[in-house]
Amino acid sequence: MDTSPHLPPPQTVHQPIAKQRRWRPLVAGLAVGASLSAAIAVPLTWQLHDQSVTSSAMGSAATPAPASGNAGLPDQGGTGSTTLPQIDPGRASQQVQESTGEQASDAESTGVLLIESRLTDGAGAGTAMTIDSSGLALTNYHVVEGATEITATVAATGQTYPVEVVGHDASADVALLQLVGASDLDTVTVDDDGVSATEAVTAVGNAQGQGFLSAQGGAVTALGQEITAATGSGTANGSEDLTGLIETDASVVGGYSGGPLYDADGEVVGITTAADGDGTSSYAVPIDDALAVATRIESGHESGSTQIGPSAFLGVSVAASSSGGATVAGLEEGGPAAEAGIAAGDAITAIGSTSITTVDDLLDAVATHEPGDSVHLTWTTQAGATRNATVELGESPVA
């Protein structure tokens, strides 16, 4: 048993890819579109849309339909609220327990973090795991992508810390976090002998943003899997491929993203990331792959999809436009887009010489730039007028 999980050498050996599936985001009810701080989100977090951002141009996407198999958005306590739901474990209803799993044990909670994030147009919740007592932690990148503020609560003690994103790899859907001011934290125990098909596993996570940990048991059904990740919600649709994943039959829900997948010995074998549309299968990034990303980030080796520090930031959330372009659903106050005069409901149609016809086009275009780059924006207002401006891209506030 490895009791020192901090960045062991990568051991990545997978079976050949057996199949490719369309999967649903485990973000039970995504916020509209995706925040433009870097690459495409691969959601499995629980997100609430901030109704104060709603405009007539957003249509039905303002309150997206929940992912299949989830209970839908909880009562947010009035429009405009971005406060995440907090449920007292002692008073959690039987219905919630049945849909999210059993309450996690003390052993399953050790080293696990409850993640809350504030987005341009709402709030989100997910899970992370501590890999070093100084407060280094792993989660999925989509849990923190586009966040303007992140906090982490130690599930076992209730202690809360502000979070900085040290770096990320969007293609692997892995982010390395630092809990600011943390020390002497308990860590998870990482498996060092691999996982096999049919092996019993348990997924642990902040189910539906409930504010405490739930656990769902299952078994490994396949290794080395490839999935096509549906990104965005409502009318904002894109896709991203993830490979080399562990497939299980653990029935997880929104909020489990970034949480540990344990083997029967209580050692982490993966990071829960996604689920099938019918809820019969879930997928996890192998822990060796995630730790390899963390090793590259800590070594300062930025290349390919591995990025250290902030991303370029336009300061909008977007949805696909029926007339072309990417419709602005919300703006970060004081951000580059807002300063240029773009308003909610406008459609961004070009960045420089690059035409924007889909949400993915815009995400990709922003991701090619660094903070501080000047870019020429073209957009169409709700009234149909064409506007242009040159803006300086900012730094993503968090991720």
mmCIF file of C-alpha atoms in Angstrom:
data_model
loop_
_atom_site.group_PDB
_atom_site.id
_atom_site.type_symbol
_atom_site.label_atom_id
_atom_site.label_comp_id
_atom_site.label_asym_id
_atom_site.label_seq_id
_atom_site.Cartn_x
_atom_site.Cartn_y
_atom_site.Cartn_z
ATOM 1 C CA MET A 1 0.000 0.000 0.000
ATOM 2 C CA ASP A 2 1.366 3.377 -1.020
ATOM 3 C CA THR A 3 0.823 5.864 1.791
ATOM 4 C CA SER A 4 2.608 8.714 0.000
ATOM 5 C CA PRO A 5 0.431 9.621 -2.964
ATOM 6 C CA HIS A 6 2.380 12.722 -3.975
ATOM 7 C CA LEU A 7 3.186 12.417 -7.663
ATOM 8 C CA PRO A 8 4.552 8.879 -8.149
ATOM 9 C CA PRO A 9 6.091 8.014 -11.515
ATOM 10 C CA PRO A 10 3.409 7.436 -14.156
ATOM 11 C CA GLN A 11 2.454 3.822 -14.900
ATOM 12 C CA THR A 12 0.076 4.015 -17.822
ATOM 13 C CA VAL A 13 -0.812 0.610 -19.264
ATOM 14 C CA HIS A 14 -4.270 0.294 -20.794
ATOM 15 C CA GLN A 15 -6.160 -2.360 -22.738
ATOM 16 C CA PRO A 16 -7.030 -1.411 -26.322
ATOM 17 C CA ILE A 17 -10.022 0.837 -26.829
ATOM 18 C CA ALA A 18 -13.064 -1.364 -27.155
ATOM 19 C CA LYS A 19 -15.737 1.117 -28.129
ATOM 20 C CA GLN A 20 -16.732 4.746 -28.380
ATOM 21 C CA ARG A 21 -19.817 6.164 -26.669
ATOM 22 C CA ARG A 22 -21.733 9.378 -26.401
ATOM 23 C CA TRP A 23 -21.893 10.367 -22.724
ATOM 24 C CA ARG A 24 -23.848 12.839 -20.697
ATOM 25 C CA PRO A 25 -22.251 15.495 -18.518
ATOM 26 C CA LEU A 26 -22.310 14.718 -14.826
ATOM 27 C CA VAL A 27 -22.974 18.358 -14.301
ATOM 28 C CA ALA A 28 -26.573 17.878 -13.430
ATOM 29 C CA GLY A 29 -27.913 20.879 -15.302
ATOM 30 C CA LEU A 30 -25.065 22.784 -16.925
ATOM 31 C CA ALA A 31 -24.909 26.545 -16.881
ATOM 32 C CA VAL A 32 -25.491 28.055 -20.303
ATOM 33 C CA GLY A 33 -22.627 27.403 -22.672
ATOM 34 C CA ALA A 34 -19.026 27.351 -21.557
ATOM 35 C CA SER A 35 -16.818 30.018 -20.039
ATOM 36 C CA LEU A 36 -14.142 31.249 -22.404
ATOM 37 C CA SER A 37 -11.044 31.000 -20.283
ATOM 38 C CA ALA A 38 -9.502 28.175 -22.285
ATOM 39 C CA ALA A 39 -10.632 24.929 -23.810
ATOM 40 C CA ILE A 40 -13.884 23.003 -23.853
ATOM 41 C CA ALA A 41 -15.328 21.895 -20.537
ATOM 42 C CA VAL A 42 -16.003 18.218 -19.950
ATOM 43 C CA PRO A 43 -18.699 18.510 -17.316
ATOM 44 C CA LEU A 44 -19.580 16.232 -14.446
ATOM 45 C CA THR A 45 -20.086 19.000 -11.947
ATOM 46 C CA TRP A 46 -23.310 20.330 -10.472
ATOM 47 C CA GLN A 47 -24.043 23.817 -11.783
ATOM 48 C CA LEU A 48 -26.703 26.410 -11.060
ATOM 49 C CA HIS A 49 -27.495 29.144 -13.567
ATOM 50 C CA ASP A 50 -27.645 32.649 -12.195
ATOM 51 C CA GLN A 51 -31.096 33.888 -13.199
ATOM 52 C CA SER A 52 -29.906 37.493 -12.860
ATOM 53 C CA VAL A 53 -27.985 36.975 -16.121
ATOM 54 C CA THR A 54 -31.088 35.953 -18.049
ATOM 55 C CA SER A 55 -31.996 37.977 -21.140
ATOM 56 C CA SER A 56 -34.680 37.519 -23.752
ATOM 57 C CA ALA A 57 -32.080 36.366 -26.266
ATOM 58 C CA MET A 58 -31.147 33.379 -24.125
ATOM 59 C CA GLY A 59 -34.446 31.607 -24.682
ATOM 60 C CA SER A 60 -34.960 28.229 -23.113
ATOM 61 C CA ALA A 61 -31.239 27.808 -22.534
ATOM 62 C CA ALA A 62 -31.450 30.093 -19.491
ATOM 63 C CA THR A 63 -32.565 27.156 -17.368
ATOM 64 C CA PRO A 64 -31.153 24.056 -19.085
ATOM 65 C CA ALA A 65 -32.818 20.707 -18.775
ATOM 66 C CA PRO A 66 -31.151 18.419 -16.225
ATOM 67 C CA ALA A 67 -29.097 15.512 -17.444
ATOM 68 C CA SER A 68 -30.935 12.223 -17.771
ATOM 69 C CA GLY A 69 -31.240 10.365 -14.515
ATOM 70 C CA ASN A 70 -30.764 13.406 -12.283
ATOM 71 C CA ALA A 71 -33.344 15.025 -10.068
ATOM 72 C CA GLY A 72 -33.025 18.440 -11.731
ATOM 73 C CA LEU A 73 -32.115 21.772 -10.223
ATOM 74 C CA PRO A 74 -33.009 22.262 -6.563
ATOM 75 C CA ASP A 75 -34.876 25.269 -5.255
ATOM 76 C CA GLN A 76 -32.342 28.107 -5.377
ATOM 77 C CA GLY A 77 -34.178 30.310 -2.939
ATOM 78 C CA GLY A 78 -35.251 32.963 -5.425
ATOM 79 C CA THR A 79 -34.018 34.304 -8.735
ATOM 80 C CA GLY A 80 -30.556 35.733 -8.940
ATOM 81 C CA SER A 81 -29.182 33.444 -6.238
ATOM 82 C CA THR A 82 -25.886 31.687 -6.849
ATOM 83 C CA THR A 83 -25.691 30.105 -3.414
ATOM 84 C CA LEU A 84 -25.052 26.395 -3.654
ATOM 85 C CA PRO A 85 -27.563 24.128 -1.908
ATOM 86 C CA GLN A 86 -26.456 22.940 1.502
ATOM 87 C CA ILE A 87 -28.197 19.843 2.835
ATOM 88 C CA ASP A 88 -27.891 18.717 6.436
ATOM 89 C CA PRO A 89 -26.866 15.019 6.278
ATOM 90 C CA GLY A 90 -29.112 14.264 9.208
ATOM 91 C CA ARG A 91 -32.144 15.668 7.391
ATOM 92 C CA ALA A 92 -31.384 14.535 3.837
ATOM 93 C CA SER A 93 -34.459 12.949 2.352
ATOM 94 C CA GLN A 94 -34.665 9.307 1.386
ATOM 95 C CA GLN A 95 -35.199 10.377 -2.223
ATOM 96 C CA VAL A 96 -31.932 12.339 -2.257
ATOM 97 C CA GLN A 97 -30.056 9.442 -0.662
ATOM 98 C CA GLU A 98 -31.423 6.982 -3.189
ATOM 99 C CA SER A 99 -30.442 9.153 -6.139
ATOM 100 C CA THR A 100 -26.995 10.168 -4.939
ATOM 101 C CA GLY A 101 -25.763 7.063 -3.074
ATOM 102 C CA GLU A 102 -25.069 6.210 0.536
ATOM 103 C CA GLN A 103 -23.388 8.757 2.762
ATOM 104 C CA ALA A 104 -19.608 8.264 2.525
ATOM 105 C CA SER A 105 -17.801 6.716 5.477
ATOM 106 C CA ASP A 106 -15.059 8.452 7.459
ATOM 107 C CA ALA A 107 -12.423 6.403 5.649
ATOM 108 C CA GLU A 108 -13.899 7.268 2.246
ATOM 109 C CA SER A 109 -13.964 10.967 3.191
ATOM 110 C CA THR A 110 -10.304 11.199 4.240
ATOM 111 C CA GLY A 111 -8.418 13.541 1.949
ATOM 112 C CA VAL A 112 -11.507 14.406 -0.121
ATOM 113 C CA LEU A 113 -12.606 18.000 -0.800
ATOM 114 C CA LEU A 114 -15.942 19.631 -1.603
ATOM 115 C CA ILE A 115 -15.410 22.165 -4.391
ATOM 116 C CA GLU A 116 -17.594 25.226 -4.941
ATOM 117 C CA SER A 117 -17.009 27.625 -7.822
ATOM 118 C CA ARG A 118 -18.452 30.919 -8.965
ATOM 119 C CA LEU A 119 -18.871 31.315 -12.711
ATOM 120 C CA THR A 120 -19.640 34.248 -14.992
ATOM 121 C CA ASP A 121 -23.304 33.204 -15.089
ATOM 122 C CA GLY A 122 -23.856 31.042 -12.036
ATOM 123 C CA ALA A 123 -22.173 28.676 -9.610
ATOM 124 C CA GLY A 124 -20.965 25.094 -9.631
ATOM 125 C CA ALA A 125 -19.931 22.289 -7.333
ATOM 126 C CA GLY A 126 -17.722 19.252 -7.662
ATOM 127 C CA THR A 127 -15.130 17.219 -5.811
ATOM 128 C CA ALA A 128 -11.330 17.013 -5.475
ATOM 129 C CA MET A 129 -8.773 14.952 -3.592
ATOM 130 C CA THR A 130 -5.738 16.063 -1.584
ATOM 131 C CA ILE A 131 -2.471 14.473 -2.744
ATOM 132 C CA ASP A 132 -0.046 16.402 -0.543
ATOM 133 C CA SER A 133 -0.389 17.656 3.030
ATOM 134 C CA SER A 134 0.561 21.165 1.886
ATOM 135 C CA GLY A 135 -2.792 21.422 0.089
ATOM 136 C CA LEU A 136 -2.032 20.243 -3.440
ATOM 137 C CA ALA A 137 -5.124 18.570 -4.864
ATOM 138 C CA LEU A 138 -6.362 16.916 -8.057
ATOM 139 C CA THR A 139 -9.700 17.370 -9.772
ATOM 140 C CA ASN A 140 -11.169 17.389 -13.277
ATOM 141 C CA TYR A 141 -10.387 20.513 -15.255
ATOM 142 C CA HIS A 142 -14.058 20.962 -16.131
ATOM 143 C CA VAL A 143 -14.834 21.328 -12.403
ATOM 144 C CA VAL A 144 -12.872 24.593 -12.260
ATOM 145 C CA GLU A 145 -12.771 25.776 -15.881
ATOM 146 C CA GLY A 146 -14.003 29.343 -16.276
ATOM 147 C CA ALA A 147 -14.410 29.863 -12.550
ATOM 148 C CA THR A 148 -13.945 33.363 -11.180
ATOM 149 C CA GLU A 149 -13.676 32.109 -7.589
ATOM 150 C CA ILE A 150 -13.121 28.655 -6.084
ATOM 151 C CA THR A 151 -13.299 27.374 -2.524
ATOM 152 C CA ALA A 152 -12.511 23.926 -1.145
ATOM 153 C CA THR A 153 -13.955 22.458 2.031
ATOM 154 C CA VAL A 154 -12.205 19.537 3.710
ATOM 155 C CA ALA A 155 -15.022 17.008 3.963
ATOM 156 C CA ALA A 156 -13.739 15.444 7.183
ATOM 157 C CA THR A 157 -13.258 18.688 9.150
ATOM 158 C CA GLY A 158 -15.351 21.378 7.490
ATOM 159 C CA GLN A 159 -12.325 23.675 7.131
ATOM 160 C CA THR A 160 -12.638 25.873 4.029
ATOM 161 C CA TYR A 161 -9.802 27.338 1.919
ATOM 162 C CA PRO A 162 -9.576 29.597 -1.136
ATOM 163 C CA VAL A 163 -8.193 27.742 -4.149
ATOM 164 C CA GLU A 164 -5.677 28.615 -6.833
ATOM 165 C CA VAL A 165 -5.346 26.581 -10.025
ATOM 166 C CA VAL A 166 -1.658 25.725 -10.430
ATOM 167 C CA GLY A 167 -2.133 24.312 -13.918
ATOM 168 C CA HIS A 168 -4.266 22.034 -16.056
ATOM 169 C CA ASP A 169 -4.428 19.744 -19.061
ATOM 170 C CA ALA A 170 -7.728 20.236 -20.880
ATOM 171 C CA SER A 171 -7.262 17.204 -23.136
ATOM 172 C CA ALA A 172 -6.822 14.945 -20.103
ATOM 173 C CA ASP A 173 -9.485 16.833 -18.106
ATOM 174 C CA VAL A 174 -7.142 17.151 -15.124
ATOM 175 C CA ALA A 175 -6.320 20.199 -12.985
ATOM 176 C CA LEU A 176 -3.823 20.646 -10.151
ATOM 177 C CA LEU A 177 -5.092 22.883 -7.337
ATOM 178 C CA GLN A 178 -3.464 24.592 -4.365
ATOM 179 C CA LEU A 179 -5.462 25.258 -1.214
ATOM 180 C CA VAL A 180 -4.158 28.650 -0.076
ATOM 181 C CA GLY A 181 -2.869 28.634 3.484
ATOM 182 C CA ALA A 182 -3.349 24.900 3.985
ATOM 183 C CA SER A 183 -0.916 22.670 5.893
ATOM 184 C CA ASP A 184 -0.858 19.274 7.581
ATOM 185 C CA LEU A 185 -3.858 18.017 5.612
ATOM 186 C CA ASP A 186 -4.779 14.358 5.383
ATOM 187 C CA THR A 187 -4.296 12.911 1.903
ATOM 188 C CA VAL A 188 -5.896 10.137 -0.091
ATOM 189 C CA THR A 189 -3.998 6.891 -0.549
ATOM 190 C CA VAL A 190 -3.090 6.145 -4.148
ATOM 191 C CA ASP A 191 -3.105 2.657 -5.630
ATOM 192 C CA ASP A 192 0.225 1.447 -7.006
ATOM 193 C CA ASP A 193 -0.646 -1.881 -8.617
ATOM 194 C CA GLY A 194 -3.317 -0.954 -11.175
ATOM 195 C CA VAL A 195 -6.960 -1.880 -11.567
ATOM 196 C CA SER A 196 -8.472 -4.843 -13.396
ATOM 197 C CA ALA A 197 -11.788 -5.613 -15.049
ATOM 198 C CA THR A 198 -14.523 -6.895 -12.675
ATOM 199 C CA GLU A 199 -12.707 -5.363 -9.672
ATOM 200 C CA ALA A 200 -15.039 -3.824 -7.085
ATOM 201 C CA VAL A 201 -14.860 -0.028 -6.872
ATOM 202 C CA THR A 202 -16.566 2.849 -5.060
ATOM 203 C CA ALA A 203 -17.057 6.382 -6.380
ATOM 204 C CA VAL A 204 -17.218 9.197 -3.807
ATOM 205 C CA GLY A 205 -18.384 12.730 -4.541
ATOM 206 C CA ASN A 206 -20.280 15.893 -3.692
ATOM 207 C CA ALA A 207 -23.465 14.545 -5.273
ATOM 208 C CA GLN A 208 -25.743 17.244 -6.695
ATOM 209 C CA GLY A 209 -23.780 19.903 -4.802
ATOM 210 C CA GLN A 210 -25.362 18.709 -1.569
ATOM 211 C CA GLY A 211 -22.448 19.829 0.629
ATOM 212 C CA PHE A 212 -21.455 16.395 1.944
ATOM 213 C CA LEU A 213 -20.022 13.253 0.379
ATOM 214 C CA SER A 214 -21.974 10.322 -1.026
ATOM 215 C CA ALA A 215 -20.653 6.952 -2.191
ATOM 216 C CA GLN A 216 -21.790 4.654 -5.002
ATOM 217 C CA GLY A 217 -20.475 1.110 -5.341
ATOM 218 C CA GLY A 218 -19.948 -0.839 -8.536
ATOM 219 C CA ALA A 219 -17.401 -2.803 -10.520
ATOM 220 C CA VAL A 220 -14.941 -2.120 -13.319
ATOM 221 C CA THR A 221 -16.521 -3.226 -16.589
ATOM 222 C CA ALA A 222 -13.755 -2.227 -19.042
ATOM 223 C CA LEU A 223 -10.389 -0.463 -19.298
ATOM 224 C CA GLY A 224 -8.832 1.779 -21.920
ATOM 225 C CA GLN A 225 -12.149 3.235 -23.004
ATOM 226 C CA GLU A 226 -12.685 6.184 -25.336
ATOM 227 C CA ILE A 227 -15.728 8.429 -25.040
ATOM 228 C CA THR A 228 -17.002 11.398 -26.981
ATOM 229 C CA ALA A 229 -17.615 14.059 -24.394
ATOM 230 C CA ALA A 230 -20.687 16.202 -25.067
ATOM 231 C CA THR A 231 -19.834 19.707 -23.929
ATOM 232 C CA GLY A 232 -22.215 22.532 -23.185
ATOM 233 C CA SER A 233 -25.960 22.393 -22.732
ATOM 234 C CA GLY A 234 -29.126 23.888 -24.037
ATOM 235 C CA THR A 235 -28.183 25.073 -27.521
ATOM 236 C CA ALA A 236 -24.461 25.115 -26.828
ATOM 237 C CA ASN A 237 -23.140 21.801 -28.022
ATOM 238 C CA GLY A 238 -19.626 20.641 -28.779
ATOM 239 C CA SER A 239 -17.598 17.518 -28.218
ATOM 240 C CA GLU A 240 -14.239 16.370 -26.951
ATOM 241 C CA ASP A 241 -12.671 12.917 -26.977
ATOM 242 C CA LEU A 242 -11.222 11.413 -23.806
ATOM 243 C CA THR A 243 -9.220 8.196 -24.018
ATOM 244 C CA GLY A 244 -7.786 5.511 -21.760
ATOM 245 C CA LEU A 245 -10.633 5.707 -19.250
ATOM 246 C CA ILE A 246 -11.816 3.233 -16.650
ATOM 247 C CA GLU A 247 -15.446 2.232 -17.218
ATOM 248 C CA THR A 248 -17.589 1.121 -14.262
ATOM 249 C CA ASP A 249 -21.227 0.386 -13.560
ATOM 250 C CA ALA A 250 -21.307 2.757 -10.560
ATOM 251 C CA SER A 251 -24.355 4.987 -11.036
ATOM 252 C CA VAL A 252 -23.012 8.459 -10.288
ATOM 253 C CA VAL A 253 -24.724 11.833 -10.643
ATOM 254 C CA GLY A 254 -23.749 15.477 -11.024
ATOM 255 C CA GLY A 255 -21.186 16.661 -8.474
ATOM 256 C CA TYR A 256 -19.097 13.455 -8.434
ATOM 257 C CA SER A 257 -16.644 15.011 -10.910
ATOM 258 C CA GLY A 258 -13.102 15.142 -9.603
ATOM 259 C CA GLY A 259 -13.849 12.695 -6.803
ATOM 260 C CA PRO A 260 -11.922 9.514 -6.021
ATOM 261 C CA LEU A 261 -12.723 6.107 -7.446
ATOM 262 C CA TYR A 262 -11.573 3.661 -4.761
ATOM 263 C CA ASP A 263 -10.702 -0.018 -5.057
ATOM 264 C CA ALA A 264 -11.629 -2.576 -2.397
ATOM 265 C CA ASP A 265 -8.518 -1.620 -0.388
ATOM 266 C CA GLY A 266 -9.598 2.016 -0.170
ATOM 267 C CA GLU A 267 -6.878 3.174 -2.568
ATOM 268 C CA VAL A 268 -7.588 5.662 -5.354
ATOM 269 C CA VAL A 269 -7.493 4.130 -8.837
ATOM 270 C CA GLY A 270 -9.137 6.973 -10.762
ATOM 271 C CA ILE A 271 -10.918 10.341 -10.873
ATOM 272 C CA THR A 272 -14.634 10.105 -11.663
ATOM 273 C CA THR A 273 -15.307 12.164 -14.783
ATOM 274 C CA ALA A 274 -18.406 11.253 -16.818
ATOM 275 C CA ALA A 275 -21.430 9.005 -17.208
ATOM 276 C CA ASP A 276 -23.492 7.457 -19.972
ATOM 277 C CA GLY A 277 -26.761 9.113 -20.914
ATOM 278 C CA ASP A 278 -28.774 6.278 -19.425
ATOM 279 C CA GLY A 279 -26.797 6.260 -16.170
ATOM 280 C CA THR A 280 -25.679 2.637 -16.520
ATOM 281 C CA SER A 281 -21.973 3.377 -16.933
ATOM 282 C CA SER A 282 -19.547 5.913 -15.520
ATOM 283 C CA TYR A 283 -15.983 6.754 -16.478
ATOM 284 C CA ALA A 284 -12.840 7.734 -14.590
ATOM 285 C CA VAL A 285 -9.420 9.090 -15.535
ATOM 286 C CA PRO A 286 -6.815 6.559 -14.275
ATOM 287 C CA ILE A 287 -4.954 7.983 -11.296
ATOM 288 C CA ASP A 288 -1.565 7.306 -12.915
ATOM 289 C CA ASP A 289 -2.554 9.492 -15.873
ATOM 290 C CA ALA A 290 -3.759 12.276 -13.579
ATOM 291 C CA LEU A 291 -0.587 12.189 -11.492
ATOM 292 C CA ALA A 292 1.525 12.305 -14.652
ATOM 293 C CA VAL A 293 -0.205 15.581 -15.533
ATOM 294 C CA ALA A 294 0.455 16.887 -12.029
ATOM 295 C CA THR A 295 4.119 15.949 -12.349
ATOM 296 C CA ARG A 296 4.463 17.920 -15.581
ATOM 297 C CA ILE A 297 2.761 20.944 -14.035
ATOM 298 C CA GLU A 298 4.903 20.869 -10.891
ATOM 299 C CA SER A 299 8.063 20.552 -12.970
ATOM 300 C CA GLY A 300 7.089 23.702 -14.872
ATOM 301 C CA HIS A 301 6.929 21.808 -18.159
ATOM 302 C CA GLU A 302 4.265 23.583 -20.226
ATOM 303 C CA SER A 303 3.711 22.028 -23.636
ATOM 304 C CA GLY A 304 0.886 20.782 -25.819
ATOM 305 C CA SER A 305 -2.323 20.842 -23.804
ATOM 306 C CA THR A 306 -0.568 21.208 -20.438
ATOM 307 C CA GLN A 307 -0.843 24.791 -19.231
ATOM 308 C CA ILE A 308 0.612 26.403 -16.142
ATOM 309 C CA GLY A 309 -1.007 29.502 -14.680
ATOM 310 C CA PRO A 310 -3.870 31.568 -16.112
ATOM 311 C CA SER A 311 -5.505 31.226 -19.522
ATOM 312 C CA ALA A 312 -6.580 33.974 -21.899
ATOM 313 C CA PHE A 313 -9.916 35.383 -20.740
ATOM 314 C CA LEU A 314 -12.617 37.069 -22.813
ATOM 315 C CA GLY A 315 -15.108 37.245 -19.952
ATOM 316 C CA VAL A 316 -18.251 35.767 -21.480
ATOM 317 C CA SER A 317 -20.397 32.684 -21.283
ATOM 318 C CA VAL A 318 -21.946 31.650 -24.566
ATOM 319 C CA ALA A 319 -24.601 29.554 -26.269
ATOM 320 C CA ALA A 320 -24.914 28.504 -29.903
ATOM 321 C CA SER A 321 -26.813 30.908 -32.163
ATOM 322 C CA SER A 322 -29.446 29.711 -34.613
ATOM 323 C CA SER A 323 -28.299 32.430 -37.025
ATOM 324 C CA GLY A 324 -24.579 31.660 -36.675
ATOM 325 C CA GLY A 325 -21.908 32.763 -34.271
ATOM 326 C CA ALA A 326 -21.833 32.334 -30.505
ATOM 327 C CA THR A 327 -24.571 34.124 -28.547
ATOM 328 C CA VAL A 328 -23.412 35.868 -25.380
ATOM 329 C CA ALA A 329 -25.404 34.596 -22.419
ATOM 330 C CA GLY A 330 -23.518 36.422 -19.691
ATOM 331 C CA LEU A 331 -20.534 38.731 -19.181
ATOM 332 C CA GLU A 332 -17.958 39.180 -16.461
ATOM 333 C CA GLU A 333 -18.264 42.737 -15.174
ATOM 334 C CA GLY A 334 -15.195 44.705 -16.214
ATOM 335 C CA GLY A 335 -13.995 41.901 -18.493
ATOM 336 C CA PRO A 336 -12.632 42.474 -22.016
ATOM 337 C CA ALA A 337 -15.942 41.700 -23.757
ATOM 338 C CA ALA A 338 -17.957 43.951 -21.463
ATOM 339 C CA GLU A 339 -15.446 46.784 -21.862
ATOM 340 C CA ALA A 340 -15.732 46.452 -25.655
ATOM 341 C CA GLY A 341 -19.474 47.086 -25.425
ATOM 342 C CA ILE A 342 -20.707 43.551 -26.084
ATOM 343 C CA ALA A 343 -24.053 42.866 -24.398
ATOM 344 C CA ALA A 344 -25.948 39.733 -23.464
ATOM 345 C CA GLY A 345 -27.817 38.516 -26.527
ATOM 346 C CA ASP A 346 -25.196 39.737 -29.009
ATOM 347 C CA ALA A 347 -23.554 37.093 -31.230
ATOM 348 C CA ILE A 348 -19.763 36.995 -31.646
ATOM 349 C CA THR A 349 -19.063 36.182 -35.299
ATOM 350 C CA ALA A 350 -15.287 36.580 -35.699
ATOM 351 C CA ILE A 351 -11.993 36.889 -33.823
ATOM 352 C CA GLY A 352 -9.470 38.439 -36.140
ATOM 353 C CA SER A 353 -9.708 36.643 -39.472
ATOM 354 C CA THR A 354 -11.247 33.547 -37.862
ATOM 355 C CA SER A 355 -14.973 33.212 -38.499
ATOM 356 C CA ILE A 356 -16.998 32.085 -35.501
ATOM 357 C CA THR A 357 -19.905 29.864 -36.507
ATOM 358 C CA THR A 358 -20.077 27.618 -33.440
ATOM 359 C CA VAL A 359 -19.317 27.771 -29.736
ATOM 360 C CA ASP A 360 -16.344 25.461 -30.310
ATOM 361 C CA ASP A 361 -14.918 27.926 -32.865
ATOM 362 C CA LEU A 362 -14.899 30.646 -30.233
ATOM 363 C CA LEU A 363 -13.419 28.415 -27.544
ATOM 364 C CA ASP A 364 -10.669 27.272 -29.890
ATOM 365 C CA ALA A 365 -9.920 30.806 -31.059
ATOM 366 C CA VAL A 366 -9.517 32.154 -27.527
ATOM 367 C CA ALA A 367 -7.433 29.137 -26.495
ATOM 368 C CA THR A 368 -4.796 29.958 -29.137
ATOM 369 C CA HIS A 369 -4.003 33.254 -27.397
ATOM 370 C CA GLU A 370 -2.175 34.250 -24.233
ATOM 371 C CA PRO A 371 -3.290 36.786 -21.615
ATOM 372 C CA GLY A 372 -2.408 40.271 -22.823
ATOM 373 C CA ASP A 373 -2.842 39.494 -26.518
ATOM 374 C CA SER A 374 -4.846 42.029 -28.528
ATOM 375 C CA VAL A 375 -7.589 40.553 -30.702
ATOM 376 C CA HIS A 376 -10.090 42.112 -33.100
ATOM 377 C CA LEU A 377 -13.686 41.108 -32.279
ATOM 378 C CA THR A 378 -16.668 41.233 -34.611
ATOM 379 C CA TRP A 379 -20.174 40.761 -33.313
ATOM 380 C CA THR A 380 -23.805 41.268 -34.241
ATOM 381 C CA THR A 381 -26.112 43.049 -31.828
ATOM 382 C CA GLN A 382 -29.620 41.864 -31.013
ATOM 383 C CA ALA A 383 -30.878 44.604 -33.338
ATOM 384 C CA GLY A 384 -28.840 43.146 -36.210
ATOM 385 C CA ALA A 385 -26.079 45.769 -36.365
ATOM 386 C CA THR A 386 -22.464 44.709 -36.930
ATOM 387 C CA ARG A 387 -19.911 45.991 -34.420
ATOM 388 C CA ASN A 388 -16.101 45.748 -34.203
ATOM 389 C CA ALA A 389 -13.555 46.417 -31.487
ATOM 390 C CA THR A 390 -9.996 45.506 -30.547
ATOM 391 C CA VAL A 391 -9.645 44.170 -27.013
ATOM 392 C CA GLU A 392 -6.807 42.999 -24.824
ATOM 393 C CA LEU A 393 -7.491 39.517 -23.468
ATOM 394 C CA GLY A 394 -7.283 39.303 -19.705
ATOM 395 C CA GLU A 395 -6.105 36.571 -17.374
ATOM 396 C CA SER A 396 -8.660 34.039 -16.276
ATOM 397 C CA PRO A 397 -9.456 34.919 -12.656
ATOM 398 C CA VAL A 398 -8.944 31.330 -11.527
ATOM 399 C CA ALA A 399 -8.857 28.674 -14.228
#
